[in-house]
């Protein structure tokens, strides 16, 4: 007897660059548009979060809690996009979140 596998989503960390949606990479804009769940820093301009078809959520107060939120949504089969200002690896909080995600089997990508 074969057990049906549950579809696992993915997490994409996206850098918002200087804040102008016209300056996002095509990969970043596509990821935001495809998001089932969007978690964006408060400093990310609304013009960028408006690209998503879902309302933007605020990150939790602690990186570990935000990582738990991202992972829970991805385990439910959703495409989760975490948008941070500038480059995701230049933001200490985003790095901590990515490290927490990396300890799991959930696939993730980083789009600077």
Short mmCIF file of N, CA, C and O in Angstrom, two decimals, residues 18-86:
data_model
loop_
_atom_site.label_atom_id
_atom_site.label_comp_id
_atom_site.label_asym_id
_atom_site.label_seq_id
_atom_site.Cartn_x
_atom_site.Cartn_y
_atom_site.Cartn_z
N UNK A 18 16.16 48.95 -3.91
CA UNK A 18 15.99 50.32 -3.41
C UNK A 18 14.53 50.71 -3.17
O UNK A 18 14.25 51.81 -2.71
N UNK A 19 13.59 49.82 -3.47
CA UNK A 19 12.19 50.11 -3.16
C UNK A 19 11.32 50.48 -4.34
O UNK A 19 10.13 50.68 -4.19
N UNK A 20 11.89 50.57 -5.51
CA UNK A 20 11.12 50.91 -6.71
C UNK A 20 10.74 49.60 -7.40
O UNK A 20 11.61 48.81 -7.77
N UNK A 21 9.44 49.33 -7.59
CA UNK A 21 9.04 48.08 -8.23
C UNK A 21 9.60 47.91 -9.63
O UNK A 21 9.81 46.79 -10.09
N UNK A 22 9.89 48.99 -10.31
CA UNK A 22 10.47 48.91 -11.65
C UNK A 22 11.92 48.45 -11.65
O UNK A 22 12.45 48.05 -12.68
N UNK A 23 12.56 48.47 -10.48
CA UNK A 23 13.95 48.05 -10.37
C UNK A 23 14.12 46.64 -9.83
O UNK A 23 15.24 46.16 -9.69
N UNK A 24 13.00 45.97 -9.53
CA UNK A 24 13.08 44.57 -9.10
C UNK A 24 13.56 43.71 -10.25
O UNK A 24 13.27 44.00 -11.42
N UNK A 25 14.26 42.63 -9.94
CA UNK A 25 14.60 41.69 -10.99
C UNK A 25 13.32 41.01 -11.46
O UNK A 25 12.31 40.98 -10.74
N UNK A 26 13.35 40.48 -12.66
CA UNK A 26 12.17 39.77 -13.17
C UNK A 26 11.84 38.58 -12.27
O UNK A 26 10.66 38.31 -12.00
N UNK A 27 12.86 37.90 -11.78
CA UNK A 27 12.65 36.74 -10.89
C UNK A 27 11.97 37.18 -9.59
O UNK A 27 11.06 36.51 -9.09
N UNK A 28 12.39 38.30 -9.02
CA UNK A 28 11.79 38.81 -7.78
C UNK A 28 10.33 39.20 -8.01
O UNK A 28 9.46 38.84 -7.21
N UNK A 29 10.05 39.90 -9.08
CA UNK A 29 8.67 40.32 -9.37
C UNK A 29 7.77 39.11 -9.61
O UNK A 29 6.64 39.05 -9.11
N UNK A 30 8.29 38.11 -10.34
CA UNK A 30 7.51 36.89 -10.59
C UNK A 30 7.22 36.14 -9.29
O UNK A 30 6.12 35.63 -9.10
N UNK A 31 8.21 36.07 -8.41
CA UNK A 31 8.02 35.37 -7.13
C UNK A 31 6.94 36.07 -6.29
O UNK A 31 6.08 35.41 -5.71
N UNK A 32 6.98 37.39 -6.26
CA UNK A 32 5.98 38.13 -5.47
C UNK A 32 4.59 37.93 -6.06
O UNK A 32 3.63 37.71 -5.34
N UNK A 33 4.48 37.97 -7.38
CA UNK A 33 3.18 37.77 -8.03
C UNK A 33 2.63 36.38 -7.78
O UNK A 33 1.42 36.18 -7.72
N UNK A 34 3.50 35.38 -7.65
CA UNK A 34 3.07 33.99 -7.47
C UNK A 34 2.84 33.61 -6.01
O UNK A 34 2.46 32.47 -5.73
N UNK A 35 3.05 34.53 -5.10
CA UNK A 35 2.96 34.21 -3.67
C UNK A 35 1.54 33.85 -3.23
O UNK A 35 0.58 34.52 -3.60
N UNK A 36 1.47 32.77 -2.46
CA UNK A 36 0.22 32.44 -1.76
C UNK A 36 0.19 33.15 -0.41
O UNK A 36 -0.87 33.50 0.09
N UNK A 37 1.37 33.32 0.16
CA UNK A 37 1.54 34.03 1.44
C UNK A 37 2.69 35.00 1.24
O UNK A 37 3.76 34.62 0.76
N UNK A 38 2.48 36.26 1.61
CA UNK A 38 3.51 37.29 1.49
C UNK A 38 3.78 37.86 2.87
O UNK A 38 2.88 38.38 3.52
N UNK A 39 5.03 37.75 3.31
CA UNK A 39 5.45 38.33 4.59
C UNK A 39 6.49 39.38 4.25
O UNK A 39 7.54 39.06 3.69
N UNK A 40 6.17 40.65 4.54
CA UNK A 40 7.04 41.75 4.13
C UNK A 40 7.38 42.64 5.31
O UNK A 40 6.52 42.91 6.17
N UNK A 41 8.63 43.10 5.33
CA UNK A 41 9.04 44.07 6.34
C UNK A 41 8.18 45.32 6.20
O UNK A 41 7.78 45.68 5.09
N UNK A 42 7.93 46.02 7.31
CA UNK A 42 7.14 47.25 7.23
C UNK A 42 7.77 48.32 6.33
O UNK A 42 7.06 49.15 5.76
N UNK A 43 9.09 48.29 6.17
CA UNK A 43 9.77 49.29 5.36
C UNK A 43 9.68 49.02 3.86
O UNK A 43 10.05 49.88 3.06
N UNK A 44 9.18 47.85 3.47
CA UNK A 44 9.02 47.55 2.04
C UNK A 44 7.85 48.38 1.51
O UNK A 44 6.75 48.34 2.06
N UNK A 45 8.08 49.16 0.46
CA UNK A 45 7.02 50.03 -0.07
C UNK A 45 5.78 49.24 -0.52
O UNK A 45 5.88 48.12 -1.02
N UNK A 46 4.65 49.86 -0.36
CA UNK A 46 3.38 49.22 -0.73
C UNK A 46 3.30 48.97 -2.24
O UNK A 46 2.59 48.08 -2.68
N UNK A 47 4.04 49.73 -3.03
CA UNK A 47 4.05 49.50 -4.48
C UNK A 47 4.64 48.13 -4.81
O UNK A 47 4.25 47.51 -5.80
N UNK A 48 5.53 47.64 -3.98
CA UNK A 48 6.10 46.31 -4.19
C UNK A 48 5.16 45.24 -3.67
O UNK A 48 4.90 44.25 -4.35
N UNK A 49 4.62 45.42 -2.47
CA UNK A 49 3.71 44.41 -1.93
C UNK A 49 2.42 44.33 -2.72
O UNK A 49 1.76 43.29 -2.73
N UNK A 50 2.07 45.40 -3.42
CA UNK A 50 0.86 45.41 -4.24
C UNK A 50 0.97 44.48 -5.45
O UNK A 50 -0.05 44.13 -6.06
N UNK A 51 2.18 44.07 -5.81
CA UNK A 51 2.35 43.14 -6.92
C UNK A 51 1.74 41.78 -6.61
O UNK A 51 1.37 41.04 -7.50
N UNK A 52 1.67 41.45 -5.34
CA UNK A 52 1.11 40.16 -4.92
C UNK A 52 -0.41 40.20 -4.97
O UNK A 52 -1.02 41.25 -4.80
N UNK A 53 -0.98 39.06 -5.19
CA UNK A 53 -2.44 38.97 -5.21
C UNK A 53 -3.03 38.73 -3.83
O UNK A 53 -4.23 38.53 -3.70
N UNK A 54 -2.17 38.75 -2.81
CA UNK A 54 -2.60 38.54 -1.43
C UNK A 54 -2.11 39.69 -0.58
O UNK A 54 -1.11 40.33 -0.92
N UNK A 55 -2.80 39.98 0.52
CA UNK A 55 -2.31 41.05 1.39
C UNK A 55 -1.00 40.66 2.09
O UNK A 55 -0.79 39.49 2.41
N UNK A 56 -0.15 41.64 2.29
CA UNK A 56 1.12 41.39 2.96
C UNK A 56 0.91 41.26 4.46
O UNK A 56 0.14 42.01 5.06
N UNK A 57 1.59 40.29 5.05
CA UNK A 57 1.61 40.11 6.50
C UNK A 57 2.89 40.72 7.05
O UNK A 57 3.90 40.77 6.37
N UNK A 58 2.82 41.14 8.30
CA UNK A 58 4.00 41.64 8.99
C UNK A 58 4.77 40.45 9.57
O UNK A 58 4.16 39.47 9.99
N UNK A 59 6.10 40.52 9.62
CA UNK A 59 6.85 39.45 10.26
C UNK A 59 6.61 39.46 11.76
O UNK A 59 6.21 40.48 12.33
N UNK A 60 6.86 38.32 12.39
CA UNK A 60 6.72 38.22 13.84
C UNK A 60 7.83 39.03 14.49
O UNK A 60 8.78 39.46 13.84
N UNK A 61 7.73 39.21 15.80
CA UNK A 61 8.72 40.04 16.51
C UNK A 61 10.09 39.39 16.58
O UNK A 61 11.10 40.07 16.68
N UNK A 62 10.16 38.06 16.55
CA UNK A 62 11.43 37.35 16.63
C UNK A 62 11.66 36.56 15.34
O UNK A 62 10.71 36.00 14.79
N UNK A 63 12.90 36.50 14.86
CA UNK A 63 13.18 35.74 13.63
C UNK A 63 12.73 34.28 13.72
O UNK A 63 12.24 33.73 12.73
N UNK A 64 12.89 33.66 14.88
CA UNK A 64 12.49 32.26 15.02
C UNK A 64 10.99 32.10 14.84
O UNK A 64 10.52 31.13 14.23
N UNK A 65 10.22 33.05 15.32
CA UNK A 65 8.77 33.00 15.17
C UNK A 65 8.36 33.23 13.73
O UNK A 65 7.44 32.58 13.23
N UNK A 66 9.03 34.15 13.06
CA UNK A 66 8.74 34.38 11.64
C UNK A 66 9.06 33.13 10.83
O UNK A 66 8.28 32.73 9.96
N UNK A 67 10.19 32.49 11.14
CA UNK A 67 10.57 31.26 10.44
C UNK A 67 9.50 30.18 10.66
O UNK A 67 9.16 29.46 9.71
N UNK A 68 8.97 30.07 11.85
CA UNK A 68 7.91 29.09 12.13
C UNK A 68 6.68 29.38 11.28
O UNK A 68 6.05 28.46 10.75
N UNK A 69 6.33 30.65 11.14
CA UNK A 69 5.18 31.04 10.32
C UNK A 69 5.41 30.67 8.86
O UNK A 69 4.53 30.12 8.20
N UNK A 70 6.61 30.98 8.35
CA UNK A 70 6.94 30.66 6.97
C UNK A 70 6.89 29.15 6.73
O UNK A 70 6.32 28.69 5.74
N UNK A 71 7.48 28.40 7.65
CA UNK A 71 7.53 26.94 7.50
C UNK A 71 6.15 26.31 7.59
O UNK A 71 5.84 25.37 6.85
N UNK A 72 5.30 26.81 8.48
CA UNK A 72 3.95 26.25 8.61
C UNK A 72 3.17 26.42 7.31
O UNK A 72 2.49 25.49 6.86
N UNK A 73 3.27 27.59 6.69
CA UNK A 73 2.56 27.83 5.44
C UNK A 73 3.13 26.96 4.32
O UNK A 73 2.39 26.40 3.51
N UNK A 74 4.46 26.82 4.27
CA UNK A 74 5.08 25.98 3.23
C UNK A 74 4.71 24.51 3.43
O UNK A 74 4.47 23.80 2.45
N UNK A 75 4.65 24.06 4.67
CA UNK A 75 4.26 22.67 4.92
C UNK A 75 2.81 22.41 4.51
O UNK A 75 2.44 21.28 4.22
N UNK A 76 2.02 23.47 4.46
CA UNK A 76 0.63 23.36 4.03
C UNK A 76 0.51 23.42 2.51
O UNK A 76 -0.59 23.45 1.97
N UNK A 77 1.66 23.46 1.81
CA UNK A 77 1.66 23.43 0.36
C UNK A 77 1.64 24.79 -0.31
O UNK A 77 1.47 24.89 -1.52
N UNK A 78 1.85 25.85 0.45
CA UNK A 78 1.79 27.19 -0.12
C UNK A 78 3.17 27.70 -0.53
O UNK A 78 4.19 27.30 0.03
N UNK A 79 3.16 28.60 -1.51
CA UNK A 79 4.39 29.30 -1.91
C UNK A 79 4.46 30.55 -1.05
O UNK A 79 3.63 31.45 -1.16
N UNK A 80 5.46 30.60 -0.19
CA UNK A 80 5.62 31.70 0.75
C UNK A 80 6.75 32.59 0.27
O UNK A 80 7.83 32.11 -0.07
N UNK A 81 6.50 33.89 0.25
CA UNK A 81 7.52 34.85 -0.15
C UNK A 81 7.78 35.79 1.02
O UNK A 81 6.85 36.38 1.57
N UNK A 82 9.04 35.88 1.40
CA UNK A 82 9.47 36.76 2.49
C UNK A 82 10.24 37.90 1.85
O UNK A 82 11.32 37.70 1.28
N UNK A 83 9.68 39.11 1.88
CA UNK A 83 10.30 40.27 1.24
C UNK A 83 10.97 41.14 2.29
O UNK A 83 10.35 41.49 3.30
N UNK A 84 12.25 41.46 2.05
CA UNK A 84 13.00 42.33 2.94
C UNK A 84 13.57 43.48 2.13
O UNK A 84 13.69 43.40 0.91
N UNK A 85 13.89 44.56 2.80
CA UNK A 85 14.51 45.70 2.13
C UNK A 85 15.91 45.33 1.68
O UNK A 85 16.60 44.56 2.33
N UNK A 86 16.31 45.86 0.56
CA UNK A 86 17.66 45.64 0.01
C UNK A 86 17.92 44.17 -0.29
O UNK A 86 17.08 43.50 -0.85
#
